[in-house]
Amino acid sequence: FASKLHELERQALDTQARQEGYNNGVRLATIGGREYANTLDKGISTERYETDSVNSERETDPIKSQQEAVEYEHEPLLHCNEDPNIPDTETNLLGKRERDCFYAKVDSDNRPKQLFSTGLSSTLDLIDLTDKGQACNFEQQEWQEIRSTLMAKYASNKKCHVPQMVATTWKIITSLSQRDNGFELGKKYITELEETPGYKPFLKYLRVLQVCLNIMENNPKLLEKKYTSRFTEYDYLGKVWIPFILTSFICSGESINSVSTVNKEEQYESSKSVKGFKIDLRFIYDTEEDEYNVGAGEAAKTNDDDKLLHDLGKVIRESKDVLDGLLNIVMEDNIAKSLSAWFVQICGLQGEIASVHLAFNGLYVAIPQGKLKFPTSIATMSDFLDTFSSMLLFVSKLEKCAIDIKFAIAQLENRRGSMGFTFNRARPLIEGHERSEWMRPTWHSPPCQQQAKSQLPFNLFGREAYYSEPEEDARSAAESDRFEEEEDADEFGWVRRNDGWFNIHSKTFSHIHYKKPE
């Protein structure tokens, strides 16, 4: 009898798994892949059989018991179509290993939800360095090697230093404000400098200093911690941070990226009213005909761990979608290699800027790039220059993305306006860039918070390549990122190196230079 019952239960479980599209995908991924599917089914059946000898209710309804056993918040996860023909490269194994490690803890704690979402989006998070972050999936030495390698490649070497004259001006304003316990004289000093011919190149910097003083003067309670409960994240966002960002590229309030919406619709084809991430900040390049996303941001008013982790997971995935959108626009390979999507995460009067890069085939990486801290009083005004420098870096990256988009659009318009188009002559195809094969989908939570309908993205582990990708010049790839925006480059973009000259625009090395040797 026991043997017959065991066989009936196994058949019931197999039928249920086929009907729900293998809703035990989460547990399947934990074991490691399709080759262990049979082992998993046997393990589940054996576990059910042993449990049934104690629980008579499960003995009468084994399918119901199985549903209870796998009723996790993010299940069922369907359509994990890993292609067995895709070779397990070192990068692919790293991405798979990281993703697989998330499943074991999804139901035990709130924190792994952020790991779950970024892992299923093929993204390695180097922003959260706690032991409960993605570091827990690696040996300590292994994690340190991965982190140091990727940080060396993608952490920005460009420091947008505030000009010395502006830094000196801020020191004077800080001293005047501390002496008078007010801002009137400091504001008057800025007004005088704006009319001085020698300060004409620094007007945009002086205006930012003026805005800072106005915020501190007009919103004293907003800067005090004891009044935090009276304000929302949008108060901090709108009254403090937005004035420091170039508003020509920004839409504030909760906004939705069209690329995220399209990706989510592909993941949940049978659902209605599908919308992408609701993001507090979207940075837009507006061509008057179309809007292109170049950055994203999330805001919170207090240092609440759950809220910050949720926001981090969301803004990383949104930034990945922004990067994917940029990769779908540009055509030249050298531009695609240097693309990145930048975002800002704000918590009250503090914040952090970071970036997302497509590092390898099938693996994105999120990199911390700088900290923001708005002065809370006259006593802390002197530290504002560091925040100002980080903000300048952030804005410069958004502008670079806008320039890349403008260049790509101009290329397409140039092709459409050629004489060959008029005479209906065939035009050469655009080859595109190899990173289109590296891209992976983004995981989105199911519509209307219906967690039982959660699905894995299609082609999570990529498609079989139709051509062999050429080996990338190791020096060109690494050095181009390192020297891309070095301040010691001359006006034409040439940087002197021991083995020759590197140009930050063409991203190439040369032993010949336009200057005559001295």
Short mmCIF file of C-alpha atoms in Angstrom, two decimals:
data_model
loop_
_atom_site.label_atom_id
_atom_site.label_comp_id
_atom_site.label_asym_id
_atom_site.label_seq_id
_atom_site.Cartn_x
_atom_site.Cartn_y
_atom_site.Cartn_z
CA PHE A 1 0.00 0.00 0.00
CA ALA A 2 2.78 2.41 0.91
CA SER A 3 4.51 1.76 -2.42
CA LYS A 4 1.26 2.37 -4.36
CA LEU A 5 0.58 5.58 -2.43
CA HIS A 6 4.11 6.75 -3.17
CA GLU A 7 3.58 6.13 -6.91
CA LEU A 8 0.22 7.96 -6.96
CA GLU A 9 1.72 10.95 -5.18
CA ARG A 10 4.60 11.09 -7.64
CA GLN A 11 2.19 11.09 -10.59
CA ALA A 12 0.06 13.82 -8.99
CA LEU A 13 3.08 15.99 -8.40
CA ASP A 14 4.28 15.51 -11.98
CA THR A 15 0.87 16.49 -13.36
CA GLN A 16 0.64 19.54 -11.13
CA ALA A 17 4.15 20.64 -12.12
CA ARG A 18 3.30 20.46 -15.82
CA GLN A 19 0.04 22.35 -15.34
CA GLU A 20 1.64 25.22 -13.48
CA GLY A 21 4.71 25.42 -15.69
CA TYR A 22 6.99 23.86 -13.09
CA ASN A 23 6.06 26.28 -10.32
CA ASN A 24 8.86 24.80 -8.27
CA GLY A 25 11.33 26.81 -10.38
CA VAL A 26 12.69 28.49 -7.29
CA ARG A 27 13.68 25.26 -5.65
CA LEU A 28 14.92 23.92 -8.97
CA ALA A 29 17.29 26.84 -9.37
CA THR A 30 18.65 26.26 -5.85
CA ILE A 31 19.90 22.81 -6.77
CA GLY A 32 21.60 24.18 -9.80
CA GLY A 33 19.98 23.44 -13.15
CA ARG A 34 17.87 21.20 -15.29
CA GLU A 35 20.15 18.21 -14.93
CA TYR A 36 18.94 17.89 -11.32
CA ALA A 37 15.21 18.17 -12.10
CA ASN A 38 14.59 14.45 -11.67
CA THR A 39 16.47 14.44 -8.38
CA LEU A 40 14.35 17.32 -7.15
CA ASP A 41 11.08 15.59 -8.08
CA LYS A 42 12.17 12.44 -6.25
CA GLY A 43 13.21 14.50 -3.23
CA ILE A 44 9.84 16.22 -3.09
CA SER A 45 7.97 12.93 -3.44
CA THR A 46 10.02 11.25 -0.71
CA GLU A 47 9.53 14.19 1.63
CA ARG A 48 5.77 14.13 0.97
CA TYR A 49 5.58 10.38 1.60
CA GLU A 50 7.37 10.63 4.95
CA THR A 51 5.22 13.56 6.03
CA ASP A 52 1.96 11.82 5.04
CA SER A 53 2.53 9.03 7.55
CA VAL A 54 2.07 11.64 10.28
CA ASN A 55 -0.47 14.01 8.72
CA SER A 56 -3.68 12.31 7.59
CA GLU A 57 -5.01 15.48 5.97
CA ARG A 58 -2.13 15.51 3.49
CA GLU A 59 -2.76 11.81 2.92
CA THR A 60 -6.16 12.59 1.40
CA ASP A 61 -5.08 15.64 -0.63
CA PRO A 62 -1.42 15.43 -1.73
CA ILE A 63 -1.77 18.16 -4.38
CA LYS A 64 -3.02 20.66 -1.81
CA SER A 65 -0.10 19.77 0.44
CA GLN A 66 2.36 20.38 -2.37
CA GLN A 67 0.78 23.80 -3.04
CA GLU A 68 1.22 24.70 0.61
CA ALA A 69 4.82 23.49 0.57
CA VAL A 70 5.82 25.75 -2.31
CA GLU A 71 3.66 28.78 -1.48
CA TYR A 72 6.48 31.31 -1.34
CA GLU A 73 6.02 34.99 -1.97
CA HIS A 74 7.77 35.01 -5.34
CA GLU A 75 6.42 31.69 -6.67
CA PRO A 76 5.60 30.32 -9.13
CA LEU A 77 8.50 31.49 -11.27
CA LEU A 78 7.96 30.35 -14.83
CA HIS A 79 9.73 30.37 -18.18
CA CYS A 80 13.31 30.01 -17.00
CA ASN A 81 14.43 28.92 -20.45
CA GLU A 82 18.11 28.24 -19.94
CA ASP A 83 19.58 27.15 -23.26
CA PRO A 84 21.76 24.04 -22.83
CA ASN A 85 23.66 25.01 -25.99
CA ILE A 86 25.03 28.16 -24.40
CA PRO A 87 28.54 27.51 -23.09
CA ASP A 88 29.18 28.05 -19.39
CA THR A 89 31.76 30.78 -19.60
CA GLU A 90 33.34 32.10 -16.42
CA THR A 91 31.06 35.13 -16.56
CA ASN A 92 27.93 33.07 -17.17
CA LEU A 93 28.76 30.77 -14.28
CA LEU A 94 29.28 33.78 -12.02
CA GLY A 95 25.88 35.16 -12.97
CA LYS A 96 24.14 31.80 -12.55
CA ARG A 97 25.81 31.10 -9.24
CA GLU A 98 24.83 34.48 -7.89
CA ARG A 99 21.21 34.12 -9.00
CA ASP A 100 20.86 30.57 -7.72
CA CYS A 101 22.00 31.59 -4.24
CA PHE A 102 19.09 33.99 -3.81
CA TYR A 103 16.37 31.37 -3.86
CA ALA A 104 17.24 29.58 -0.62
CA LYS A 105 16.54 32.66 1.54
CA VAL A 106 13.70 34.43 -0.26
CA ASP A 107 11.07 33.27 2.22
CA SER A 108 13.09 33.69 5.42
CA ASP A 109 13.75 37.42 5.58
CA ASN A 110 12.83 40.71 3.92
CA ARG A 111 16.38 41.63 2.95
CA PRO A 112 16.89 38.90 0.32
CA LYS A 113 14.05 40.40 -1.73
CA GLN A 114 16.46 43.05 -2.98
CA LEU A 115 19.07 40.36 -3.72
CA PHE A 116 16.41 38.31 -5.46
CA SER A 117 15.35 41.14 -7.78
CA THR A 118 18.86 42.26 -8.75
CA GLY A 119 20.09 38.69 -9.18
CA LEU A 120 17.26 37.76 -11.53
CA SER A 121 18.12 40.92 -13.47
CA SER A 122 21.67 39.59 -14.01
CA THR A 123 23.15 42.41 -11.92
CA LEU A 124 26.00 42.19 -9.43
CA ASP A 125 25.45 44.75 -6.66
CA LEU A 126 28.68 46.28 -5.34
CA ILE A 127 26.83 49.09 -3.54
CA ASP A 128 25.55 47.00 -0.62
CA LEU A 129 28.74 45.65 0.95
CA THR A 130 27.16 44.20 4.10
CA ASP A 131 27.58 40.53 4.94
CA LYS A 132 23.90 40.04 4.09
CA GLY A 133 24.35 41.52 0.62
CA GLN A 134 25.55 39.61 -2.41
CA ALA A 135 28.87 39.10 -0.65
CA CYS A 136 27.23 36.21 1.22
CA ASN A 137 27.22 34.22 -2.03
CA PHE A 138 31.01 34.17 -2.31
CA GLU A 139 34.06 33.29 -0.31
CA GLN A 140 35.60 36.39 1.24
CA GLN A 141 38.76 36.32 -0.88
CA GLU A 142 36.77 35.60 -4.02
CA TRP A 143 34.42 38.51 -3.31
CA GLN A 144 37.30 40.89 -2.67
CA GLU A 145 38.96 39.93 -5.96
CA ILE A 146 35.74 40.42 -7.92
CA ARG A 147 35.01 43.73 -6.24
CA SER A 148 38.53 45.14 -6.61
CA THR A 149 38.67 44.19 -10.31
CA LEU A 150 35.32 45.74 -11.19
CA MET A 151 35.82 48.84 -9.04
CA ALA A 152 39.21 49.45 -10.68
CA LYS A 153 37.58 49.28 -14.09
CA TYR A 154 34.33 51.19 -13.53
CA ALA A 155 34.79 53.54 -10.56
CA SER A 156 35.13 56.99 -12.08
CA ASN A 157 38.63 58.44 -12.01
CA LYS A 158 37.32 61.80 -13.03
CA LYS A 159 36.95 64.10 -10.05
CA CYS A 160 34.86 67.10 -10.94
CA HIS A 161 36.73 69.45 -8.67
CA VAL A 162 35.06 72.71 -7.83
CA PRO A 163 37.21 75.54 -9.31
CA GLN A 164 39.62 77.00 -6.78
CA MET A 165 38.08 80.48 -7.02
CA VAL A 166 34.64 79.04 -6.24
CA ALA A 167 36.02 76.95 -3.35
CA THR A 168 37.66 80.05 -1.89
CA THR A 169 34.39 81.95 -2.29
CA TRP A 170 32.51 79.27 -0.36
CA LYS A 171 35.04 79.35 2.47
CA ILE A 172 34.55 83.11 2.76
CA ILE A 173 30.76 82.71 2.74
CA THR A 174 30.98 80.01 5.40
CA SER A 175 33.07 82.24 7.66
CA LEU A 176 30.70 85.19 7.18
CA SER A 177 27.66 83.03 7.95
CA GLN A 178 29.26 81.60 11.09
CA ARG A 179 30.28 85.06 12.29
CA ASP A 180 26.84 86.63 11.72
CA ASN A 181 24.81 83.46 12.37
CA GLY A 182 22.93 84.23 9.16
CA PHE A 183 23.15 84.24 5.38
CA GLU A 184 22.45 87.81 4.29
CA LEU A 185 26.05 88.94 3.96
CA GLY A 186 27.03 85.74 2.16
CA LYS A 187 24.24 86.21 -0.40
CA LYS A 188 25.26 89.82 -0.89
CA TYR A 189 28.86 88.73 -1.50
CA ILE A 190 27.73 86.32 -4.25
CA THR A 191 25.72 89.10 -5.89
CA GLU A 192 28.79 91.33 -5.95
CA LEU A 193 30.90 88.57 -7.52
CA GLU A 194 28.34 87.90 -10.25
CA GLU A 195 28.88 91.45 -11.50
CA THR A 196 32.66 91.07 -11.49
CA PRO A 197 34.11 90.37 -14.99
CA GLY A 198 36.70 87.94 -13.65
CA TYR A 199 33.96 85.65 -12.26
CA LYS A 200 32.00 85.41 -15.51
CA PRO A 201 33.22 81.82 -16.25
CA PHE A 202 32.04 80.76 -12.78
CA LEU A 203 28.49 82.14 -12.83
CA LYS A 204 26.84 78.70 -12.89
CA TYR A 205 28.82 77.68 -9.80
CA LEU A 206 27.90 80.88 -7.97
CA ARG A 207 24.22 80.28 -8.68
CA VAL A 208 24.43 76.87 -7.04
CA LEU A 209 26.00 78.44 -3.95
CA GLN A 210 23.19 80.99 -3.94
CA VAL A 211 20.59 78.21 -4.08
CA CYS A 212 22.26 76.44 -1.16
CA LEU A 213 22.07 79.55 0.99
CA ASN A 214 18.44 80.14 0.03
CA ILE A 215 17.47 76.59 1.00
CA MET A 216 19.18 76.83 4.37
CA GLU A 217 17.62 80.21 5.07
CA ASN A 218 14.08 79.39 3.94
CA ASN A 219 13.76 75.83 5.27
CA PRO A 220 15.34 75.73 8.74
CA LYS A 221 13.00 73.02 10.08
CA LEU A 222 13.60 70.83 7.04
CA LEU A 223 17.26 70.63 8.06
CA GLU A 224 16.58 69.62 11.67
CA LYS A 225 16.25 65.94 12.45
CA LYS A 226 13.55 66.41 15.11
CA TYR A 227 11.10 67.69 12.49
CA THR A 228 11.59 64.80 10.06
CA SER A 229 8.12 63.36 10.71
CA ARG A 230 6.49 66.52 9.38
CA PHE A 231 7.92 66.13 5.90
CA THR A 232 7.75 63.63 3.06
CA GLU A 233 10.50 62.40 0.78
CA TYR A 234 9.19 64.78 -1.87
CA ASP A 235 9.82 67.74 0.42
CA TYR A 236 13.49 66.79 0.61
CA LEU A 237 13.56 65.98 -3.08
CA GLY A 238 11.84 69.11 -4.33
CA LYS A 239 13.17 71.67 -1.87
CA VAL A 240 16.75 70.45 -1.46
CA TRP A 241 18.03 68.17 -4.20
CA ILE A 242 16.29 69.12 -7.43
CA PRO A 243 17.72 72.67 -7.41
CA PHE A 244 21.21 71.12 -7.64
CA ILE A 245 20.38 69.08 -10.74
CA LEU A 246 20.11 70.45 -14.22
CA THR A 247 16.35 70.72 -14.47
CA SER A 248 16.28 70.65 -18.26
CA PHE A 249 16.68 66.84 -18.15
CA ILE A 250 14.31 66.06 -15.29
CA CYS A 251 10.71 65.04 -14.66
CA SER A 252 9.88 64.99 -10.94
CA GLY A 253 7.16 63.17 -9.05
CA GLU A 254 6.56 59.45 -9.58
CA SER A 255 7.22 58.72 -13.24
CA ILE A 256 7.37 55.60 -15.39
CA ASN A 257 10.03 54.64 -17.91
CA SER A 258 8.46 53.43 -21.18
CA VAL A 259 11.30 50.91 -21.66
CA SER A 260 10.50 49.30 -18.30
CA THR A 261 6.82 49.10 -19.25
CA VAL A 262 7.60 47.35 -22.56
CA ASN A 263 9.94 44.87 -20.83
CA LYS A 264 7.34 44.09 -18.18
CA GLU A 265 4.62 43.59 -20.81
CA GLU A 266 6.86 41.01 -22.51
CA GLN A 267 7.35 39.19 -19.21
CA TYR A 268 3.62 39.19 -18.32
CA GLU A 269 1.91 38.84 -21.70
CA SER A 270 -1.42 37.63 -20.32
CA SER A 271 -1.81 40.45 -17.77
CA LYS A 272 -3.62 43.72 -18.35
CA SER A 273 -2.70 47.26 -17.27
CA VAL A 274 1.00 46.47 -17.02
CA LYS A 275 3.22 49.40 -16.03
CA GLY A 276 6.95 49.66 -15.42
CA PHE A 277 8.75 50.96 -12.33
CA LYS A 278 7.33 54.04 -10.65
CA ILE A 279 10.45 56.10 -10.11
CA ASP A 280 10.74 59.30 -8.07
CA LEU A 281 13.17 60.86 -10.54
CA ARG A 282 13.71 60.40 -14.24
CA PHE A 283 16.44 62.27 -16.06
CA ILE A 284 15.35 62.98 -19.61
CA TYR A 285 17.04 64.05 -22.81
CA ASP A 286 14.26 65.82 -24.70
CA THR A 287 14.66 66.15 -28.48
CA GLU A 288 11.24 67.86 -28.81
CA GLU A 289 10.08 64.83 -30.80
CA ASP A 290 11.00 62.10 -28.31
CA GLU A 291 12.17 61.71 -24.73
CA TYR A 292 15.12 59.47 -23.89
CA ASN A 293 15.88 58.26 -20.38
CA VAL A 294 19.44 58.96 -19.28
CA GLY A 295 19.20 58.41 -15.50
CA ALA A 296 16.96 57.60 -12.55
CA GLY A 297 16.56 58.34 -8.85
CA GLU A 298 14.74 57.23 -5.72
CA ALA A 299 14.06 59.17 -2.52
CA ALA A 300 13.24 58.31 1.09
CA LYS A 301 12.88 60.66 4.03
CA THR A 302 14.36 58.48 6.79
CA ASN A 303 17.04 55.83 7.16
CA ASP A 304 14.62 52.90 7.15
CA ASP A 305 16.45 49.72 6.15
CA ASP A 306 13.51 48.04 4.40
CA LYS A 307 12.64 51.18 2.42
CA LEU A 308 16.26 51.83 1.41
CA LEU A 309 16.81 48.22 0.32
CA HIS A 310 13.56 48.22 -1.64
CA ASP A 311 14.50 51.52 -3.32
CA LEU A 312 18.00 50.26 -4.11
CA GLY A 313 16.71 47.12 -5.80
CA LYS A 314 14.20 49.14 -7.79
CA VAL A 315 16.54 51.93 -8.90
CA ILE A 316 19.27 49.45 -9.91
CA ARG A 317 16.83 47.60 -12.15
CA GLU A 318 15.44 50.85 -13.54
CA SER A 319 18.98 52.02 -14.31
CA LYS A 320 19.68 48.70 -16.01
CA ASP A 321 16.64 49.35 -18.21
CA VAL A 322 18.00 52.82 -18.95
CA LEU A 323 21.33 51.28 -19.97
CA ASP A 324 19.58 48.72 -22.17
CA GLY A 325 17.68 51.55 -23.83
CA LEU A 326 20.93 53.40 -24.52
CA LEU A 327 22.52 50.25 -25.93
CA ASN A 328 19.58 49.85 -28.30
CA ILE A 329 20.04 53.41 -29.58
CA VAL A 330 23.78 53.72 -30.22
CA MET A 331 25.34 51.96 -33.19
CA GLU A 332 29.10 52.30 -32.86
CA ASP A 333 30.91 49.66 -30.85
CA ASN A 334 33.38 52.04 -29.21
CA ILE A 335 30.49 54.14 -27.86
CA ALA A 336 28.57 51.09 -26.63
CA LYS A 337 31.60 49.90 -24.67
CA SER A 338 31.75 53.11 -22.66
CA LEU A 339 28.01 53.46 -21.96
CA SER A 340 26.72 53.50 -18.41
CA ALA A 341 23.50 54.50 -16.66
CA TRP A 342 23.79 56.68 -13.57
CA PHE A 343 21.34 57.06 -10.72
CA VAL A 344 20.96 58.82 -7.39
CA GLN A 345 19.47 57.38 -4.20
CA ILE A 346 18.42 59.99 -1.65
CA CYS A 347 17.63 59.57 2.03
CA GLY A 348 16.57 62.87 3.59
CA LEU A 349 19.55 65.20 3.44
CA GLN A 350 21.96 62.46 2.35
CA GLY A 351 22.38 60.54 -0.85
CA GLU A 352 24.61 58.46 -3.04
CA ILE A 353 25.30 58.43 -6.75
CA ALA A 354 26.07 55.18 -8.54
CA SER A 355 26.21 53.65 -11.99
CA VAL A 356 25.26 50.45 -13.82
CA HIS A 357 27.55 48.93 -16.47
CA LEU A 358 27.32 45.92 -18.78
CA ALA A 359 30.57 44.34 -17.64
CA PHE A 360 30.55 40.93 -19.33
CA ASN A 361 28.36 38.74 -21.47
CA GLY A 362 25.25 38.34 -19.33
CA LEU A 363 26.43 40.27 -16.28
CA TYR A 364 25.71 43.86 -15.29
CA VAL A 365 27.37 45.53 -12.32
CA ALA A 366 26.22 48.37 -10.04
CA ILE A 367 29.09 50.59 -8.83
CA PRO A 368 29.04 53.27 -6.06
CA GLN A 369 30.49 56.55 -7.36
CA GLY A 370 30.06 59.27 -4.74
CA LYS A 371 28.26 60.55 -1.67
CA LEU A 372 25.95 63.52 -1.16
CA LYS A 373 25.37 65.33 2.12
CA PHE A 374 23.54 68.62 2.32
CA PRO A 375 24.53 70.99 5.18
CA THR A 376 22.25 70.65 8.18
CA SER A 377 23.42 73.88 9.78
CA ILE A 378 25.91 76.73 9.43
CA ALA A 379 28.43 74.61 11.33
CA THR A 380 28.46 71.93 8.60
CA MET A 381 28.60 74.25 5.58
CA SER A 382 32.30 73.66 4.96
CA ASP A 383 31.65 70.03 3.91
CA PHE A 384 29.31 71.07 1.10
CA LEU A 385 32.11 71.28 -1.49
CA ASP A 386 32.47 67.48 -1.54
CA THR A 387 28.75 67.13 -2.26
CA PHE A 388 29.02 69.83 -4.92
CA SER A 389 31.86 67.92 -6.58
CA SER A 390 29.87 64.65 -6.62
CA MET A 391 26.85 66.42 -8.08
CA LEU A 392 28.98 67.90 -10.87
CA LEU A 393 30.23 64.40 -11.71
CA PHE A 394 26.67 63.07 -11.80
CA VAL A 395 25.43 65.84 -14.08
CA SER A 396 28.41 65.45 -16.43
CA LYS A 397 27.56 61.76 -16.89
CA LEU A 398 23.96 62.57 -17.74
CA GLU A 399 25.16 65.10 -20.28
CA LYS A 400 27.50 62.50 -21.82
CA CYS A 401 24.57 60.10 -22.30
CA ALA A 402 22.57 62.87 -23.95
CA ILE A 403 25.46 63.61 -26.32
CA ASP A 404 25.77 59.92 -27.25
CA ILE A 405 22.03 59.77 -28.02
CA LYS A 406 22.21 62.95 -30.08
CA PHE A 407 25.13 61.52 -32.07
CA ALA A 408 23.30 58.24 -32.75
CA ILE A 409 20.16 60.08 -33.90
CA ALA A 410 22.23 62.29 -36.19
CA GLN A 411 23.81 59.19 -37.76
CA LEU A 412 20.40 57.72 -38.56
CA GLU A 413 19.11 60.99 -39.96
CA ASN A 414 22.20 61.26 -42.14
CA ARG A 415 21.51 57.83 -43.64
CA ARG A 416 17.87 58.67 -44.31
CA GLY A 417 18.82 61.89 -46.06
CA SER A 418 21.30 60.32 -48.47
CA MET A 419 20.89 60.39 -52.27
CA GLY A 420 20.78 56.60 -52.33
CA PHE A 421 17.47 56.67 -50.48
CA THR A 422 15.97 58.91 -53.19
CA PHE A 423 17.06 56.56 -55.98
CA ASN A 424 15.99 53.46 -54.02
CA ARG A 425 19.52 52.07 -53.97
CA ALA A 426 20.44 49.49 -51.40
CA ARG A 427 22.32 50.90 -48.47
CA PRO A 428 24.92 48.97 -46.44
CA LEU A 429 23.53 47.48 -43.27
CA ILE A 430 24.57 48.81 -39.89
CA GLU A 431 26.53 46.05 -38.20
CA GLY A 432 25.69 47.17 -34.70
CA HIS A 433 27.78 46.42 -31.64
CA GLU A 434 28.66 43.11 -30.04
CA ARG A 435 27.17 44.09 -26.69
CA SER A 436 23.69 43.50 -28.03
CA GLU A 437 24.43 39.80 -27.47
CA TRP A 438 25.51 40.52 -23.91
CA MET A 439 22.24 42.09 -22.79
CA ARG A 440 19.81 40.26 -20.49
CA PRO A 441 16.20 40.96 -19.48
CA THR A 442 15.14 42.68 -16.26
CA TRP A 443 13.01 40.92 -13.67
CA HIS A 444 9.79 42.76 -12.83
CA SER A 445 7.40 42.04 -9.99
CA PRO A 446 3.98 40.80 -11.19
CA PRO A 447 1.17 43.29 -11.89
CA CYS A 448 -1.17 44.29 -9.06
CA GLN A 449 1.11 42.66 -6.47
CA GLN A 450 -0.09 39.18 -7.48
CA GLN A 451 3.00 37.37 -6.24
CA ALA A 452 1.65 33.95 -7.22
CA LYS A 453 1.94 35.01 -10.88
CA SER A 454 5.59 35.99 -10.69
CA GLN A 455 7.60 34.82 -13.69
CA LEU A 456 11.23 34.55 -14.60
CA PRO A 457 12.33 36.69 -17.56
CA PHE A 458 12.62 35.03 -20.95
CA ASN A 459 16.15 34.21 -22.11
CA LEU A 460 17.45 34.70 -18.59
CA PHE A 461 20.72 33.01 -19.51
CA GLY A 462 20.92 34.46 -23.00
CA ARG A 463 20.52 33.08 -26.49
CA GLU A 464 22.87 30.90 -28.46
CA ALA A 465 25.29 33.17 -30.28
CA TYR A 466 25.13 33.02 -34.08
CA TYR A 467 28.71 34.10 -34.44
CA SER A 468 31.88 33.90 -32.40
CA GLU A 469 32.69 37.18 -30.73
CA PRO A 470 36.21 38.43 -31.41
CA GLU A 471 38.55 38.67 -28.50
CA GLU A 472 38.57 42.19 -27.15
CA ASP A 473 41.88 43.99 -26.94
CA ALA A 474 42.55 43.72 -23.21
CA ARG A 475 44.57 46.92 -23.10
CA SER A 476 42.03 48.85 -25.17
CA ALA A 477 39.08 47.75 -23.01
CA ALA A 478 40.69 48.41 -19.65
CA GLU A 479 42.65 51.51 -20.55
CA SER A 480 39.80 53.22 -22.39
CA ASP A 481 37.67 53.10 -19.25
CA ARG A 482 40.53 54.30 -17.08
CA PHE A 483 41.57 57.21 -19.27
CA GLU A 484 38.21 58.10 -20.72
CA GLU A 485 37.88 61.41 -18.94
CA GLU A 486 41.23 62.13 -17.37
CA GLU A 487 41.79 65.76 -16.60
CA ASP A 488 45.38 65.69 -17.88
CA ALA A 489 44.19 65.14 -21.47
CA ASP A 490 44.90 68.05 -23.78
CA GLU A 491 42.24 69.95 -25.68
CA PHE A 492 42.19 67.30 -28.41
CA GLY A 493 41.83 64.41 -25.94
CA TRP A 494 45.40 63.04 -25.99
CA VAL A 495 46.89 61.62 -22.80
CA ARG A 496 50.61 60.81 -22.54
CA ARG A 497 51.37 57.22 -21.44
CA ASN A 498 54.63 55.36 -21.01
CA ASP A 499 53.97 53.21 -24.08
CA GLY A 500 52.55 55.95 -26.31
CA TRP A 501 49.53 58.24 -26.54
CA PHE A 502 45.91 57.46 -25.71
CA ASN A 503 42.99 59.45 -27.11
CA ILE A 504 39.89 59.60 -24.90
CA HIS A 505 37.62 60.28 -27.89
CA SER A 506 38.65 57.52 -30.30
CA LYS A 507 39.61 55.20 -27.40
CA THR A 508 42.77 54.14 -29.24
CA PHE A 509 46.53 54.10 -28.62
CA SER A 510 49.13 55.54 -30.94
CA HIS A 511 52.90 55.93 -31.00
CA ILE A 512 52.52 58.97 -33.27
CA HIS A 513 51.33 62.32 -31.96
CA TYR A 514 50.42 65.58 -33.68
CA LYS A 515 52.96 67.46 -31.57
CA LYS A 516 56.56 67.49 -32.65
CA PRO A 517 58.91 65.85 -30.16
CA GLU A 518 60.68 68.38 -28.00
#
